[in-house]
């Protein structure tokens, strides 16, 4: 993990703290019971995306699906199972046959849901094996293009003065957009009316259409609309500017240094999936992340694959453990729960 990521995590804690408002093969619990590893795969693999088609999680998944399938020698189908900030899709995969044919792509929301949902029907560390990390995506603060505020500072002043009118879109409680929105509200010291969607794909469509005022969303979803001038972009939520959006200031440059978050993604399988199958998936993930086409597509959308050593069950589990602890504290301090 880089120093930058540590810095980002530290700043996230600092920001929300102020409001008093995320298995290794060997560590995954052993061999498991499903699936024949030697012939794997001999049928289609489904990767479940727990958000809408066309959104950022979906985009990253579709980018890696083809090169992964080529390495595995099979076909990968992407299925969107939306709802409740990604918890419906994650819950479904936790109950799936542990045979390697149902895989989950999830993001930072895997680490926040246990603290947010009192009745969550899965336990991230116990009900899944981790396959590997995928990418860590910056977010942008974006608004409908005719929204009055011109800069991030103006946006803060505007939402404070119009808190009862301004609408903040997100992809449901525990989604990355929801977390970033919480950070924004904390940093700005304001409570806004939130409008939840099944993913930021449809949320961005409504933002472009002017039905909601603003939101945080990943560069993998917003880059095209920013470049086309269809939304107004205020800042990127990472310590450094994003190469593909060179004119966009960082939140720190724009005067809101507490608003720092980037969205890590990983692949999961049900906990009893055999380690040999997890290993095959992890190897395929590494190949996909080294694919020049994937690297280029990600770069255009403001992100990059994780280094090969992070596309492993071990690194993924360590990240999840660390992030679960981090977010439990932030969310407890924030006092946000859903029944
Ligand atoms: N991952 C996005 C979010 O958490 C939602 C999406 O992928 O549509 O906000």
Coordinates of C-alpha atoms and ligand atoms in Angstrom, one line a residue:
X1 CA 0.0 0.0 0.0
X2 CA 1.3 3.4 -0.8
X3 CA 1.9 6.3 1.5
X4 CA -0.7 8.2 -0.5
X5 CA -3.4 5.6 0.3
X6 CA -2.5 5.8 4.0
X7 CA -2.8 9.6 3.7
X8 CA -6.1 9.3 2.0
X9 CA -7.4 7.0 4.7
X10 CA -6.1 9.2 7.5
X11 CA -7.8 12.2 5.9
X12 CA -11.1 10.4 5.5
X13 CA -11.0 9.5 9.2
X14 CA -10.1 13.0 10.1
X15 CA -12.9 14.4 8.0
X16 CA -15.7 12.3 9.4
X17 CA -14.3 12.2 12.9
X18 CA -15.0 15.9 13.0
X19 CA -18.7 15.4 12.4
X20 CA -19.0 13.2 15.4
X21 CA -21.2 12.1 12.1
X22 CA -14.0 -3.0 4.0
X23 CA -8.7 -14.3 2.4
X24 CA -5.7 -15.1 1.6
X25 CA -5.9 -18.6 0.0
X26 CA -4.3 -19.9 3.1
X27 CA -6.2 -17.6 5.4
X28 CA -9.6 -18.1 3.8
X29 CA -10.6 -21.0 6.0
X30 CA -9.2 -23.9 4.0
X31 CA -10.0 -25.8 0.9
X32 CA -13.8 -25.6 0.6
X33 CA -16.3 -27.9 -1.0
X34 CA -17.6 -26.7 -4.3
X35 CA -16.5 -27.2 -7.9
X36 CA -14.0 -29.3 -9.8
X37 CA -10.8 -27.2 -9.9
X38 CA -9.0 -29.3 -12.5
X39 CA -11.7 -28.8 -15.2
X40 CA -12.5 -25.2 -14.2
X41 CA -13.9 -23.5 -16.0
X42 CA -16.2 -25.7 -18.1
X43 CA -19.2 -23.4 -18.1
X44 CA -19.9 -19.7 -18.2
X45 CA -18.7 -17.6 -15.2
X46 CA -21.0 -14.9 -14.0
X47 CA -19.5 -11.7 -12.5
X48 CA -22.2 -10.0 -10.4
X49 CA -22.1 -6.2 -10.4
X50 CA -24.1 -5.0 -7.4
X51 CA -25.0 -1.7 -9.2
X52 CA -26.7 -0.6 -12.4
X53 CA -25.4 -1.3 -15.9
X54 CA -23.4 1.5 -17.4
X55 CA -22.2 2.8 -14.0
X56 CA -18.6 2.8 -12.8
X57 CA -18.5 -0.6 -11.1
X58 CA -20.1 -2.1 -14.3
X59 CA -17.5 -0.3 -16.5
X60 CA -14.5 -1.6 -14.6
X61 CA -16.0 -5.1 -14.6
X62 CA -16.6 -5.2 -18.3
X63 CA -13.1 -3.9 -19.0
X64 CA -11.5 -6.9 -17.2
X65 CA -14.0 -9.6 -18.1
X66 CA -12.8 -10.3 -21.6
X67 CA -9.1 -10.6 -20.9
X68 CA -9.9 -12.7 -17.8
X69 CA -12.1 -15.0 -19.8
X70 CA -9.4 -15.4 -22.4
X71 CA -6.8 -16.4 -19.8
X72 CA -9.3 -18.8 -18.1
X73 CA -10.3 -20.3 -21.5
X74 CA -14.1 -19.7 -20.8
X75 CA -16.8 -17.1 -21.1
X76 CA -17.6 -14.4 -18.5
X77 CA -21.1 -12.9 -18.3
X78 CA -21.7 -9.7 -16.4
X79 CA -24.9 -9.6 -14.4
X80 CA -26.2 -6.5 -12.6
X81 CA -27.9 -7.2 -9.3
X82 CA -28.8 -3.8 -7.9
X83 CA -30.2 -2.6 -4.7
X84 CA -29.5 -1.2 -1.2
X85 CA -26.0 0.3 -1.9
X86 CA -24.6 -2.9 -3.3
X87 CA -25.7 -5.2 -0.5
X88 CA -28.4 -7.1 -2.5
X89 CA -25.9 -8.3 -5.1
X90 CA -23.2 -9.1 -2.5
X91 CA -25.8 -11.0 -0.4
X92 CA -26.8 -13.0 -3.4
X93 CA -23.2 -14.0 -4.2
X94 CA -22.5 -15.0 -0.6
X95 CA -25.3 -17.6 -1.0
X96 CA -24.3 -18.8 -4.4
X97 CA -22.8 -22.3 -5.1
X98 CA -19.1 -22.1 -4.2
X99 CA -17.9 -23.5 -7.5
X100 CA -16.2 -20.5 -9.0
X101 CA -19.0 -19.8 -11.5
X102 CA -20.5 -16.9 -9.5
X103 CA -18.0 -14.1 -8.7
X104 CA -18.7 -10.7 -7.2
X105 CA -17.1 -7.4 -8.2
X106 CA -17.5 -4.9 -5.3
X107 CA -15.8 -1.8 -4.1
X108 CA -15.2 0.1 -0.9
X109 CA -18.8 -0.5 0.0
X110 CA -17.9 -4.1 1.1
X111 CA -16.1 -2.5 4.0
X112 CA -18.8 0.0 4.9
X113 CA -22.0 -2.1 4.8
X114 CA -21.5 -4.0 8.1
X115 CA -21.4 -0.8 10.0
X116 CA -24.3 0.8 8.1
X117 CA -26.8 -2.1 7.9
X118 CA -27.9 -3.6 11.2
X119 CA -29.4 -6.6 9.5
X120 CA -26.9 -7.4 6.8
X121 CA -27.2 -11.0 5.7
X122 CA -23.5 -11.6 5.0
X123 CA -20.2 -11.2 6.7
X124 CA -17.5 -9.9 4.3
X125 CA -14.5 -11.8 5.9
X126 CA -16.4 -15.0 6.7
X127 CA -18.8 -15.5 3.8
X128 CA -16.4 -14.7 0.9
X129 CA -13.0 -15.5 -0.3
X130 CA -11.0 -12.6 -1.7
X131 CA -9.7 -13.1 -5.3
X132 CA -7.7 -9.9 -5.6
X133 CA -7.8 -6.1 -5.8
X134 CA -8.5 -4.5 -9.2
X135 CA -8.2 -0.7 -9.2
X136 CA -8.6 2.3 -7.0
X137 CA -10.6 5.0 -8.7
X138 CA -10.7 8.8 -7.9
X139 CA -14.0 10.5 -7.5
X140 CA -15.2 13.8 -8.8
X141 CA -17.6 16.3 -7.4
X142 CA -20.0 17.1 -10.3
X143 CA -23.2 19.1 -10.8
X144 CA -25.8 19.6 -13.4
X145 CA -24.3 22.0 -15.9
X146 CA -26.5 24.9 -15.2
X147 CA -26.1 24.7 -11.4
X148 CA -25.1 28.2 -10.2
X149 CA -21.9 27.6 -8.2
X150 CA -18.8 28.1 -10.3
X151 CA -16.2 26.6 -7.9
X152 CA -16.0 24.1 -5.0
X153 CA -15.9 27.0 -2.5
X154 CA -19.0 28.5 -4.2
X155 CA -20.7 25.1 -4.1
X156 CA -20.1 24.9 -0.3
X157 CA -21.5 28.4 0.2
X158 CA -24.5 27.7 -2.0
X159 CA -25.5 24.4 -0.4
X160 CA -25.2 25.9 3.1
X161 CA -27.4 28.8 2.1
X162 CA -29.9 26.5 0.3
X163 CA -29.7 23.3 2.3
X164 CA -33.5 22.7 2.2
X165 CA -33.6 22.9 -1.6
X166 CA -30.3 21.3 -2.9
X167 CA -30.4 17.6 -3.9
X168 CA -27.4 15.3 -3.6
X169 CA -27.6 12.1 -5.7
X170 CA -26.0 8.8 -4.6
X171 CA -26.2 5.0 -5.4
X172 CA -27.7 4.0 -2.1
X173 CA -26.6 3.8 1.5
X174 CA -23.0 2.5 1.6
X175 CA -22.3 3.2 -2.0
X176 CA -19.1 5.1 -2.7
X177 CA -21.1 8.1 -3.8
X178 CA -23.0 8.0 -0.5
X179 CA -19.7 7.9 1.5
X180 CA -18.2 10.7 -0.5
X181 CA -21.5 12.7 -0.1
X182 CA -21.2 12.2 3.7
X183 CA -17.6 13.4 3.6
X184 CA -18.8 16.5 1.6
X185 CA -21.6 17.3 4.1
X186 CA -19.2 16.8 7.0
X187 CA -16.6 19.1 5.4
X188 CA -19.2 21.7 4.5
X189 CA -21.0 21.3 7.8
X190 CA -24.4 20.9 6.2
X191 CA -27.1 18.2 6.0
X192 CA -28.7 17.8 2.5
X193 CA -31.6 16.0 0.9
X194 CA -30.1 12.8 -0.6
X195 CA -31.6 11.1 -3.6
X196 CA -30.7 7.4 -3.8
X197 CA -30.5 5.5 -7.1
X198 CA -29.6 1.8 -7.9
X199 CA -26.3 3.0 -9.2
X200 CA -24.6 6.1 -10.4
X201 CA -25.2 5.2 -14.0
X202 CA -28.9 6.3 -13.7
X203 CA -27.9 9.0 -11.2
X204 CA -25.5 10.6 -13.8
X205 CA -28.2 10.4 -16.4
X206 CA -30.5 12.4 -14.2
X207 CA -27.7 14.9 -13.4
X208 CA -27.2 15.4 -17.1
X209 CA -30.9 15.8 -17.4
X210 CA -31.0 18.4 -14.6
X211 CA -33.3 16.3 -12.3
X212 CA -30.8 16.4 -9.4
X213 CA -28.3 19.1 -8.4
X214 CA -25.0 17.4 -7.7
X215 CA -23.1 14.3 -6.6
X216 CA -19.8 12.6 -6.1
X217 CA -19.0 9.9 -8.6
X218 CA -16.0 8.0 -10.0
X219 CA -13.9 9.2 -12.9
X220 CA -14.8 5.9 -14.6
X221 CA -18.3 7.2 -14.9
X222 CA -17.9 11.0 -15.1
X223 CA -14.9 11.5 -17.4
X224 CA -16.9 11.3 -20.6
X225 CA -19.6 13.7 -19.4
X226 CA -17.1 16.1 -18.1
X227 CA -15.2 16.1 -21.3
X228 CA -18.4 16.6 -23.3
X229 CA -19.4 19.6 -21.1
X230 CA -22.6 17.8 -20.0
X231 CA -21.9 18.2 -16.3
X232 CA -20.1 20.8 -14.3
X233 CA -17.0 19.4 -12.5
X234 CA -15.6 21.1 -9.4
X235 CA -12.8 18.9 -8.1
X236 CA -11.2 15.5 -7.9
X237 CA -11.1 13.8 -4.5
X238 CA -7.4 12.6 -4.6
X239 CA -4.3 14.3 -3.3
X240 CA -2.9 14.7 -6.9
X241 CA -4.7 15.8 -10.0
X242 CA -5.9 13.1 -12.4
X243 CA -3.9 13.0 -15.7
X244 CA -7.0 12.6 -17.9
X245 CA -8.6 15.6 -16.3
X246 CA -5.7 17.9 -15.9
X247 CA -7.7 21.1 -15.5
X248 CA -9.7 19.8 -12.6
X249 CA -8.3 21.0 -9.2
X250 CA -7.9 18.6 -6.3
X251 CA -10.3 19.1 -3.4
X252 CA -7.3 20.4 -1.4
X253 CA -6.4 22.9 -4.1
X254 CA -10.1 24.0 -4.2
X255 CA -10.1 24.6 -0.4
X256 CA -11.8 21.4 0.9
X257 CA -8.9 19.2 1.8
X258 CA -10.9 17.1 4.2
X259 CA -12.8 15.7 1.2
X260 CA -10.4 12.9 0.1
X261 CA -11.6 9.5 -1.0
X262 CA -10.7 6.9 -3.7
X263 CA -12.8 3.8 -4.5
X264 CA -10.9 0.5 -4.3
X265 CA -12.4 -2.5 -6.1
X266 CA -12.0 -6.3 -5.6
X267 CA -13.3 -9.6 -6.8
X268 CA -14.9 -12.1 -4.4
X269 CA -16.3 -15.7 -4.4
X270 CA -18.4 -17.5 -1.9
X271 CA -16.4 -18.7 1.1
X272 CA -16.4 -22.4 0.3
X273 CA -14.9 -22.0 -3.1
X274 CA -11.8 -24.3 -3.5
X275 CA -8.5 -22.4 -3.2
X276 CA -7.3 -23.8 -6.6
X277 CA -10.2 -22.0 -8.3
X278 CA -9.6 -18.8 -6.4
X279 CA -6.0 -19.1 -7.5
X280 CA -7.0 -19.5 -11.2
X281 CA -9.3 -16.5 -10.9
X282 CA -6.5 -14.4 -9.3
X283 CA -4.0 -15.4 -12.1
X284 CA -6.6 -14.4 -14.7
X285 CA -7.2 -11.1 -12.9
X286 CA -3.4 -10.4 -13.0
X287 CA -3.3 -11.1 -16.7
X288 CA -6.3 -8.8 -17.3
X289 CA -4.7 -6.0 -15.3
X290 CA -1.5 -6.3 -17.3
X291 CA -3.4 -6.1 -20.6
X292 CA -2.4 -2.9 -22.5
X293 CA -6.0 -2.4 -23.7
X294 CA -7.2 -2.4 -20.1
X295 CA -4.4 -0.1 -18.9
X296 CA -5.2 2.3 -21.8
X297 CA -9.0 2.3 -21.1
X298 CA -8.5 2.8 -17.4
X299 CA -6.0 5.7 -18.1
X300 CA -8.6 7.4 -20.2
X301 CA -11.0 7.2 -17.4
X302 CA -8.6 8.5 -14.8
X303 CA -7.5 5.3 -13.1
X304 CA -5.0 2.4 -13.3
X305 CA -4.8 -1.3 -12.4
X306 CA -3.4 -2.1 -9.0
X307 CA 0.1 -3.5 -9.0
X308 CA 0.3 -7.3 -9.7
X309 CA 1.1 -8.1 -6.0
X310 CA -2.2 -6.5 -5.0
X311 CA -4.3 -8.6 -7.4
X312 CA -3.9 -11.5 -4.9
X313 CA -6.2 -13.0 -2.2
X314 CA -3.6 -12.0 0.5
X315 CA -3.4 -8.3 -0.4
X316 CA -7.1 -8.1 -0.9
X317 CA -7.9 -9.7 2.5
X318 CA -5.5 -7.3 4.2
X319 CA -7.1 -4.3 2.6
X320 CA -10.6 -5.5 3.5
X321 CA -9.6 -6.0 7.1
X322 CA -8.0 -2.6 7.4
X323 CA -10.9 -0.9 5.7
X324 CA -13.6 -2.6 7.8
X325 CA -11.9 -1.2 10.9
X326 CA -11.5 2.2 9.4
X327 CA -15.0 2.6 8.2
X328 CA -16.6 1.0 11.3
X329 CA -15.1 3.8 13.4
X330 CA -16.0 6.6 10.9
X331 CA -19.6 5.3 10.6
X332 CA -20.0 4.8 14.4
X333 CA -18.8 8.4 14.9
X334 CA -21.2 9.5 12.2
X335 CA -24.1 7.7 13.8
X336 CA -25.5 6.6 10.5
X337 CA -27.4 3.2 10.3
X338 CA -30.1 1.6 8.2
X339 CA -32.3 -1.1 9.5
Ligands
LIG1 N1 -20.1 2.3 -7.5 C1 -21.0 3.4 -7.5 C2 -21.2 4.0 -6.2 O1 -20.9 3.4 -5.2 C3 -22.3 3.0 -8.1 C4 -22.2 2.3 -9.4 O2 -21.3 1.5 -9.7 O3 -23.2 2.5 -10.1 O4 -21.6 5.1 -6.1

